[in-house]
Tab-separated table of C-alpha atoms and ligand atoms in Angstrom:
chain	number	residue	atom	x	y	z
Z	821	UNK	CA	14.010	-15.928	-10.676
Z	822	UNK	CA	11.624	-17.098	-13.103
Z	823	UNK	CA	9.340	-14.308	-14.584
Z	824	UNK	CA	6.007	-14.907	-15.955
Z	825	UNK	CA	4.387	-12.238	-18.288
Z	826	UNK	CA	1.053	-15.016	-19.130
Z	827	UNK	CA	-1.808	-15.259	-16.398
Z	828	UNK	CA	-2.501	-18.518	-18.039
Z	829	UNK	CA	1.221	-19.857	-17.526
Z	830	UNK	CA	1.713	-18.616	-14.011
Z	831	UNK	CA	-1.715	-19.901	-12.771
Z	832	UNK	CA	-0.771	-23.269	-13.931
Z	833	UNK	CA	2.737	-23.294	-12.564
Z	834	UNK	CA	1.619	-22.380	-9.071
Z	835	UNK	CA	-1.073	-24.909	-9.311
Z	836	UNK	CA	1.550	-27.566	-9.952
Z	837	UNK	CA	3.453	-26.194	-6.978
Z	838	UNK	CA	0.836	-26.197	-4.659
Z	839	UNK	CA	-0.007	-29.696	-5.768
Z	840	UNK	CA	3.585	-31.008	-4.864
Z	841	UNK	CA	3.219	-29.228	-0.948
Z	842	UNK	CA	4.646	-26.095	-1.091
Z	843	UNK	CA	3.376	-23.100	0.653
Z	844	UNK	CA	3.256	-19.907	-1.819
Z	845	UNK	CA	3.748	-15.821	-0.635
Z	846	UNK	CA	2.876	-13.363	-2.863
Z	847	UNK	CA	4.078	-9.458	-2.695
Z	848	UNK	CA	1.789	-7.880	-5.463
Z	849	UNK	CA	3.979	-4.252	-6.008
Z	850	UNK	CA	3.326	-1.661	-8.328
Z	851	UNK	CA	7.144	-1.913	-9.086
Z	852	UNK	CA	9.778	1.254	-8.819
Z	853	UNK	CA	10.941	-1.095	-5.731
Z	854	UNK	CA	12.402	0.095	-2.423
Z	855	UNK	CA	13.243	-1.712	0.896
Z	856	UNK	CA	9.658	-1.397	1.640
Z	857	UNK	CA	8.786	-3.687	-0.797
Z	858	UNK	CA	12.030	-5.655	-0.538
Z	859	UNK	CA	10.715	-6.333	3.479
Z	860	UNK	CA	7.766	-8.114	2.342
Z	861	UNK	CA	10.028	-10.032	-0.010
Z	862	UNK	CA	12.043	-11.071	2.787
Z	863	UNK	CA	9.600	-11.968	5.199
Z	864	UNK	CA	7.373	-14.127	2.431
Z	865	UNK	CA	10.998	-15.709	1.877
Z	866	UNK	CA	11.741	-16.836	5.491
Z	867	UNK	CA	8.169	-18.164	5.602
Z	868	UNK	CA	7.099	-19.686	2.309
Z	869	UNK	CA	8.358	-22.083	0.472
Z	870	UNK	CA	8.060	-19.968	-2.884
Z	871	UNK	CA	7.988	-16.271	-2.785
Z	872	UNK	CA	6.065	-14.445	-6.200
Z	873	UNK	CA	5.783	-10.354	-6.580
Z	874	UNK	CA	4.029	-8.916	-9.244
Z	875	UNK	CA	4.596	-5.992	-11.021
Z	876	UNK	CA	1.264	-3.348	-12.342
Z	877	UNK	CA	0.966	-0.142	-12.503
Z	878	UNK	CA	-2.973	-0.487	-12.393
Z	879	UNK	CA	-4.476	2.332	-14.198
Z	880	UNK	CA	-7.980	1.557	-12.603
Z	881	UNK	CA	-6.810	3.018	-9.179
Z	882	UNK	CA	-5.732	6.025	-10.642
Z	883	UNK	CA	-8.697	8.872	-10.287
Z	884	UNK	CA	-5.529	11.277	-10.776
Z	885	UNK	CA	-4.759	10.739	-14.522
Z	886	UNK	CA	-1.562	12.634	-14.115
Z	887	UNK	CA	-0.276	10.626	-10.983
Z	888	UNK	CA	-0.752	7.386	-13.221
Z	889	UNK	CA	1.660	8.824	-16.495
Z	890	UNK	CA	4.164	9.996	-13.714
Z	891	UNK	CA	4.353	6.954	-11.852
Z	892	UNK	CA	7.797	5.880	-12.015
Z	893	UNK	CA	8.335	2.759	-13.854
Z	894	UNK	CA	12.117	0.816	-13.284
Z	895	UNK	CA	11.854	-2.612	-14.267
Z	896	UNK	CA	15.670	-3.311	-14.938
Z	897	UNK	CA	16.520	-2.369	-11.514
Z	898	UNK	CA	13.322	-3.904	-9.975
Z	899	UNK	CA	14.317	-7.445	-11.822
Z	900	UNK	CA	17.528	-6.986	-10.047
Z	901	UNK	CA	16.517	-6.140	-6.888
Z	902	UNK	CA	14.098	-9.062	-6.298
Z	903	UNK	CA	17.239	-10.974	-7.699
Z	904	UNK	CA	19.470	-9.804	-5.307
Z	905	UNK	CA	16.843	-10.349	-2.420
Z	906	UNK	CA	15.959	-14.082	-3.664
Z	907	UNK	CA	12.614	-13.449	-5.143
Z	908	UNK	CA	11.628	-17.282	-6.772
Z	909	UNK	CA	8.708	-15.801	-8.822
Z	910	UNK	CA	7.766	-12.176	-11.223
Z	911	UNK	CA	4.811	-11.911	-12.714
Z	912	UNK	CA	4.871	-9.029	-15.138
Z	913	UNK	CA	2.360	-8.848	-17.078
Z	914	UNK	CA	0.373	-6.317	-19.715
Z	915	UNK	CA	-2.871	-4.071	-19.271
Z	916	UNK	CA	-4.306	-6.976	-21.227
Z	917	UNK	CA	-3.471	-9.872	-18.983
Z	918	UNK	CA	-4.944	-8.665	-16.267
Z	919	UNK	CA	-8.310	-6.482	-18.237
Z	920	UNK	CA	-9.101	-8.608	-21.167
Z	921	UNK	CA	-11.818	-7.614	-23.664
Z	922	UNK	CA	-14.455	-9.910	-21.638
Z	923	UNK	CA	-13.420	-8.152	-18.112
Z	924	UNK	CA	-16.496	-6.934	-16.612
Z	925	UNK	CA	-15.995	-4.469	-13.532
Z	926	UNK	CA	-18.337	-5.751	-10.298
Z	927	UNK	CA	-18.940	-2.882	-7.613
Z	928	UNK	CA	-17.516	-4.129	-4.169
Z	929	UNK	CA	-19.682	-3.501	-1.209
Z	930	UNK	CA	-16.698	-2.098	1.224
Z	931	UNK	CA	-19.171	0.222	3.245
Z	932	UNK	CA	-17.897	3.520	4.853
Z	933	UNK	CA	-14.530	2.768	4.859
Z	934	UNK	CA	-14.765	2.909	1.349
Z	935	UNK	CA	-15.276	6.708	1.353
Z	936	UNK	CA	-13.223	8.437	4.332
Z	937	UNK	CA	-9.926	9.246	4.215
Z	938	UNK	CA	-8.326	7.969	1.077
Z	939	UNK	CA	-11.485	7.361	-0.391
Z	940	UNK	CA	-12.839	10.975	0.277
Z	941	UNK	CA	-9.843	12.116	-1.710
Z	942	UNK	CA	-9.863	9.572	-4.489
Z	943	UNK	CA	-12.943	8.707	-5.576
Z	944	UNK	CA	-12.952	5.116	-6.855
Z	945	UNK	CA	-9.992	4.324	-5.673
Z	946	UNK	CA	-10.379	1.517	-3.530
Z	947	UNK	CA	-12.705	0.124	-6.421
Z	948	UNK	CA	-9.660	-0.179	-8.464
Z	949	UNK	CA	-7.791	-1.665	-5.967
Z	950	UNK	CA	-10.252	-4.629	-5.367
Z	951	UNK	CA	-10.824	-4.979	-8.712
Z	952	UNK	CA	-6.696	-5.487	-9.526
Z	953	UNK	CA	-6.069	-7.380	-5.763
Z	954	UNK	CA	-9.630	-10.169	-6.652
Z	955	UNK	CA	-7.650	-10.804	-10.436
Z	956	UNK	CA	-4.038	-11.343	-8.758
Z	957	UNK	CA	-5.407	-13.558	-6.629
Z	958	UNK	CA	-7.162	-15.730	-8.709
Z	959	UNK	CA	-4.107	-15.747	-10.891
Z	960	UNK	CA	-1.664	-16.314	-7.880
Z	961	UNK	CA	-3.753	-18.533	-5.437
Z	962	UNK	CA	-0.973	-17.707	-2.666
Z	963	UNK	CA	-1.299	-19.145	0.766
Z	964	UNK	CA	-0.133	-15.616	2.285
Z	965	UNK	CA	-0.306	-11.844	0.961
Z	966	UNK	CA	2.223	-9.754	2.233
Z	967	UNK	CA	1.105	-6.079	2.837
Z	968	UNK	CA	2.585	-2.401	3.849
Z	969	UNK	CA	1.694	-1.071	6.876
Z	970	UNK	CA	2.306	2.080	5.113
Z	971	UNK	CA	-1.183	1.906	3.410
Z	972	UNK	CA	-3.700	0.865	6.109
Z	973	UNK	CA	-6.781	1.616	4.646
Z	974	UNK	CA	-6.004	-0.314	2.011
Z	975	UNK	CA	-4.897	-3.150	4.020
Z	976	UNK	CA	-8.219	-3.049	5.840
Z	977	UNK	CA	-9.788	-3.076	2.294
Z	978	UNK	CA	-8.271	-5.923	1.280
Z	979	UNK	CA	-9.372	-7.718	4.132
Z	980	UNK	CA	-12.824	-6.946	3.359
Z	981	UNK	CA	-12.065	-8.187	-0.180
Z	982	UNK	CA	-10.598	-11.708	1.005
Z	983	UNK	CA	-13.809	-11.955	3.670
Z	984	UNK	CA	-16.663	-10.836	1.003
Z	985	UNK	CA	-15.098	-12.672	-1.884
Z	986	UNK	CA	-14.536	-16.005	0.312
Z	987	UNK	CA	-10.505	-15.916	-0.713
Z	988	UNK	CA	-8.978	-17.658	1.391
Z	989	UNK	CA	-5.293	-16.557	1.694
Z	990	UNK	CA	-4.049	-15.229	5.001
Z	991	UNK	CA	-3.418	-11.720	5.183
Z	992	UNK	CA	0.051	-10.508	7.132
Z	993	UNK	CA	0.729	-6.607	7.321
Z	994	UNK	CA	4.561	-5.536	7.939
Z	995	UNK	CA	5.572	-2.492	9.506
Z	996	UNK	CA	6.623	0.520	7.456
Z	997	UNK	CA	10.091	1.067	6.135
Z	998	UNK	CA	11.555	4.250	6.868
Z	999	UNK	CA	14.150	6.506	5.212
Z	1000	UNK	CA	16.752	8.023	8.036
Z	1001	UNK	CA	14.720	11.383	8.493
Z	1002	UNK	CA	11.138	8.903	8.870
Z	1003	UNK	CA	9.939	9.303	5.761
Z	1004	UNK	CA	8.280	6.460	4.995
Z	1005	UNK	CA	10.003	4.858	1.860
Z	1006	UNK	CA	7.610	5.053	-1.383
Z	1007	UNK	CA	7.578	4.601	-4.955
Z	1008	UNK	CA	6.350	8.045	-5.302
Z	1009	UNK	CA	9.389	9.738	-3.478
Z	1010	UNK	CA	11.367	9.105	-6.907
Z	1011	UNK	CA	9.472	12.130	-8.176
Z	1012	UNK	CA	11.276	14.102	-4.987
Z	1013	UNK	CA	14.229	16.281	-5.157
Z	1014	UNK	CA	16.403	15.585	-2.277
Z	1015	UNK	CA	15.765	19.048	-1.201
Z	1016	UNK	CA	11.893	17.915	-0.978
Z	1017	UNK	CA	12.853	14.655	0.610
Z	1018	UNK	CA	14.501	16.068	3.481
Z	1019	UNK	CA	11.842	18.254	3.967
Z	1020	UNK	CA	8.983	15.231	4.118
Z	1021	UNK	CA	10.910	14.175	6.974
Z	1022	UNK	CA	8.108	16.532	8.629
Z	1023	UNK	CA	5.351	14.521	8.225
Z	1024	UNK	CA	7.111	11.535	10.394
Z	1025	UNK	CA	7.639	14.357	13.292
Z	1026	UNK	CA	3.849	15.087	12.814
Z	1027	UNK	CA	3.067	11.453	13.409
Z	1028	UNK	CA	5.694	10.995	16.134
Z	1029	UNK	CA	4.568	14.783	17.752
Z	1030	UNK	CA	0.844	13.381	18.004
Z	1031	UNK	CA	2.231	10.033	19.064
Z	1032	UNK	CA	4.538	11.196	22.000
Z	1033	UNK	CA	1.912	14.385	23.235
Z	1034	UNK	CA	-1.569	12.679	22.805
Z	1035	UNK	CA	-3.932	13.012	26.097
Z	1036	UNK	CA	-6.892	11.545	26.961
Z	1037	UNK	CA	-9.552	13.990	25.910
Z	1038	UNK	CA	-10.236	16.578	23.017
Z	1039	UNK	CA	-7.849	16.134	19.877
Z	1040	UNK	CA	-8.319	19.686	18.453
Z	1041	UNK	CA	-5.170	21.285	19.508
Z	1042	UNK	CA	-3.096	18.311	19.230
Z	1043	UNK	CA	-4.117	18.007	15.403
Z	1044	UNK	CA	-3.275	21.592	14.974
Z	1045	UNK	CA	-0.387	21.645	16.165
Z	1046	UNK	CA	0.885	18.428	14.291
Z	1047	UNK	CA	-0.407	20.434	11.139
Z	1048	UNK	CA	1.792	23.379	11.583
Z	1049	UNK	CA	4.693	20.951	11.841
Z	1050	UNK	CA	4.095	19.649	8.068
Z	1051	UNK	CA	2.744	23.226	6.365
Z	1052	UNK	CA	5.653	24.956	7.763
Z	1053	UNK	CA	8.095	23.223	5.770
Z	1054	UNK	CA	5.761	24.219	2.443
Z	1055	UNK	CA	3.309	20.625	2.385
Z	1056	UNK	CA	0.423	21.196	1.712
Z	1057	UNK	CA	-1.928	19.043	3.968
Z	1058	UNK	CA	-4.783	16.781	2.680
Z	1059	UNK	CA	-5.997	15.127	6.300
Z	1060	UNK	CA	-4.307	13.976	9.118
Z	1061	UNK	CA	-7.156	12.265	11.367
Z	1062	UNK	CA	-6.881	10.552	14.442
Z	1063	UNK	CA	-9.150	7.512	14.181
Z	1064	UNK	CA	-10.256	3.920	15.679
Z	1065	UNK	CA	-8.794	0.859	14.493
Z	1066	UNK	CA	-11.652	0.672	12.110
Z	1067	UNK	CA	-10.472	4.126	10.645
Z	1068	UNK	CA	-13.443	6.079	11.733
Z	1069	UNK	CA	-12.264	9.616	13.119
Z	1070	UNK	CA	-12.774	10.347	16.518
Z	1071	UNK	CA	-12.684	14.077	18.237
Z	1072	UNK	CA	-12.377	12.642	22.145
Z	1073	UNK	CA	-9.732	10.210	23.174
Z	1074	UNK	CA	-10.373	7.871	26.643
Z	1075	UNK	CA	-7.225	7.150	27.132
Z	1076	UNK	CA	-7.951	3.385	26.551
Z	1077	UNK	CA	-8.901	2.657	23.061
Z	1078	UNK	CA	-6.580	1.425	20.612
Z	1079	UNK	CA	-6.406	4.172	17.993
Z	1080	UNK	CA	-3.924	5.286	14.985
Z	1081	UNK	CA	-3.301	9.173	13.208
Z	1082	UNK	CA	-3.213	8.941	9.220
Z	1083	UNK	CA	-2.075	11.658	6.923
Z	1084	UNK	CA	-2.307	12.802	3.727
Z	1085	UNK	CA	-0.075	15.399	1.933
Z	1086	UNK	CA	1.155	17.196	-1.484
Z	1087	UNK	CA	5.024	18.153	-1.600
Z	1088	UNK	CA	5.087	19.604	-5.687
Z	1089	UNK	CA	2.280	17.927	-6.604
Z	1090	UNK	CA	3.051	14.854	-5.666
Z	1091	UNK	CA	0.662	12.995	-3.186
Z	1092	UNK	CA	2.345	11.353	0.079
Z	1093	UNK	CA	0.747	8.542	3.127
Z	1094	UNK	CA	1.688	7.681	6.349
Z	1095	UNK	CA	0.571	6.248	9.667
Z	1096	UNK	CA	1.611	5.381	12.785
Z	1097	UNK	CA	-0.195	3.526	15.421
Z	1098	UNK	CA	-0.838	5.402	18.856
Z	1099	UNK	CA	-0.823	3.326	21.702
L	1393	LIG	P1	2.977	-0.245	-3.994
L	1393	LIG	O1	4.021	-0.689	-4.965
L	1393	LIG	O2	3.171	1.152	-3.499
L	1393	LIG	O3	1.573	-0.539	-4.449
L	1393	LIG	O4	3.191	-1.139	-2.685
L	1393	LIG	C1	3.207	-2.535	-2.728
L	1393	LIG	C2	3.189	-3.074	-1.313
L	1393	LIG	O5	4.338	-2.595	-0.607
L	1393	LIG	C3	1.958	-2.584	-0.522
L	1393	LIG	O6	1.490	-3.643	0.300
L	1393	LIG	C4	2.536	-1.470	0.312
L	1393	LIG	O7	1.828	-1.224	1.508
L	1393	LIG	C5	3.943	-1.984	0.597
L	1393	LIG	N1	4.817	-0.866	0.945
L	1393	LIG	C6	4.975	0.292	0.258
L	1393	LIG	N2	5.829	1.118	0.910
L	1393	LIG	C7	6.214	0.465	2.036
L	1393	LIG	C8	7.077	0.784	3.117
L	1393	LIG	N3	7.720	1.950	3.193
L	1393	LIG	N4	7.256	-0.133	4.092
L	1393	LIG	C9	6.605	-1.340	4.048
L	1393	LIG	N5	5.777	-1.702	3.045
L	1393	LIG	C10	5.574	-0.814	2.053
C-alpha cells in the first residue's frame, strides 16, 4: 500500500492512473477502522481497479468539541488493517492539507434535510461534512465512493453534494456491519466498556422490534414501545423517527410506502446511530 500524506502528490498520481484506464474507488474513513469500513474496502476492491481510503478526523463536523478530542485515533493498526485487506492507496494527510490558509468555507444549500434528525442535534454538522467530502473529492477524483449504510442521512447528503456540485463520481451505499448482539460496528464503540457494548445491543432490538411489529396506521405506540426497549437498559434516547425515504418523519403508515426508523442515542456520553430499512 502506498500512502500519500501530500494532496498535491496524490492528485497527480491518480490523475496518471486514470489516464492509463483504470477505474479508481475511494473509502474516505475517519480511521479507528472496523469491518465496517474494511466492507467498503472490499467491495471497492472486487470492483475497481485501484482502491484509496483516506484517513481525517475532520474537526469541522464536530459541533461537540469533546466528541472530536475523544475520537479514537489508531493509525498503526488502521495501516495494517487496510494492508491485510489489500487496500492499493492511504491518503493521510494533516489539518493543513486539507484547510490551508486560503480555504474559504461556502454554505451548501442541502434544504430540510439539512436540519432534522442529525442535523437538529448537531448543528452544522452536515456543513462540515460537505465541506471535508467536496475537498476529498477534488483531491481523489474517484470513479466510485463507497458509503455506510450506517449513516443515511449523510449518505443522502452526499448525494446532494455530488448533484449540486456537478461531481461526477457514482455513489454506492453498503449495508451496515454488525457486531454479534446487532450493534452496528463504529469507531465510537472503542470508547465502550464491554459491559456498555453488550448493553447497545438494545438499540438493534429497537430497530428490529419496530421492524418485525410495524402496522399500517398510527406509529405512536409502536415508537414507544421501541423506546422503552433502549432506556431500559440505561441509554439515553436522542430520536428514533420513523420516516420516508427522503427522511422526513411521518406519524401514519399506509402500509405501502417505502419507509426506514433512525435512532439516535447516548450510552456514557458517548453518541451512537443506526437504521434499518422497514419494508
Ligand atoms: P467513519 O469513519 O465513521 O466516518 O465512516 C467511514 C465510512 O464507513 C462511512 O461511509 C460510514 O457510513 C461507513 N461505516 C461506518 N460504520 C459502518 C458499518 N458498521 N457498516 C458499514 N459501513 C460503515
Amino acid at each position: 500500500m502506498i500512502i500519500f500524506k501530500e494532496a498535491k502528490n496524490i492528485h497527480e498520481y491518480i490523475q496518471s492512473k486514470k489516464e492509463s484506464g483504470l477505474s479508481i474507488g475511494f473509502v474516505p474513513t475517519m480511521g479507528a477502522l472496523h469491518k465496517g469500513h474494511l466492507s467498503l474496502i472490499n467491495k471497492s476492491k472486487s470492483a475497481e481497479t485501484l482502491t484509496v481510503c483516506s484517513i481525517f478526523v475532520n474537526p469541522t463536523q464536530f459541533n461537540n468539541p469533546e466528541d472530536f478530542q475523544k475520537y479514537p485515533i489508531t493509525i498503526e493498526e488502521d495501516i495494517r488493517l487496510l494492508e491485510m485487506n489489500g487496500c492499493d492507496i492511504l491518503f493521510l494527510p494533516s489539518y493543513a492539507e486539507i484547510y490551508p490558509h486560503h480555504f474559504l468555507a461556502k454554505n451548501y444549500e442541502l434544504g430540510k434535510i439539512e436540519t432534522s434528525l442529525e442535523g437538529a442535534s448537531r448543528p452544522g454538522h452536515f456543513q462540515g461534512v460537505c465541506m471535508v467530502v467536496e475537498i476529498l473529492l477534488s483531491i481523489i477524483d474517484c470513479d466510485t465512493l463507497y458509503l455506510g449504510q450506517k449513516d443515511l442521512q449523510q449518505c443522502l447528503i452526499i448525494k446532494k453534494l455530488i448533484e449540486l456540485e456537478n461531481i461526477h463520481a457514482k455513489l454506492v451505499i453498503s449495508e451496515t456491519i454488525r457486531e454479534e448482539n446487532g450493534l452496528a460496528m463504529s469507531s465510537r464503540n472503542k470508547r465502550l466498556t464491554l459491559e456498555e457494548q453488550k448493553k447497545a445491543g438494545a438499540i438493534y432490538q429497537a430497530l428490529n422490534y419496530i421492524k418485525q411489529n410495524i402496522q399500517p396506521g398510527t406509529l405512536d405506540e409502536l415508537k414507544f414501545h421501541a423506546t422503552n426497549l433502549v432506556t431500559e437498559n440505561g441509554i439515553e434516547k436522542d430520536y428514533l423517527e420513523i420516516t420516508n425515504l427522503d427522511l422526513i418523519p411521518i406519524q401514519n403508515w399506509d402500509g405501502i410506502k417505502k419507509i426506514v426508523v433512525l435512532t439516535a442515542v447516548t450510552i456514557n456520553g458517548v453518541r451512537l446511530i443506526d437504521n434499518m430499512i422497514l419494508n
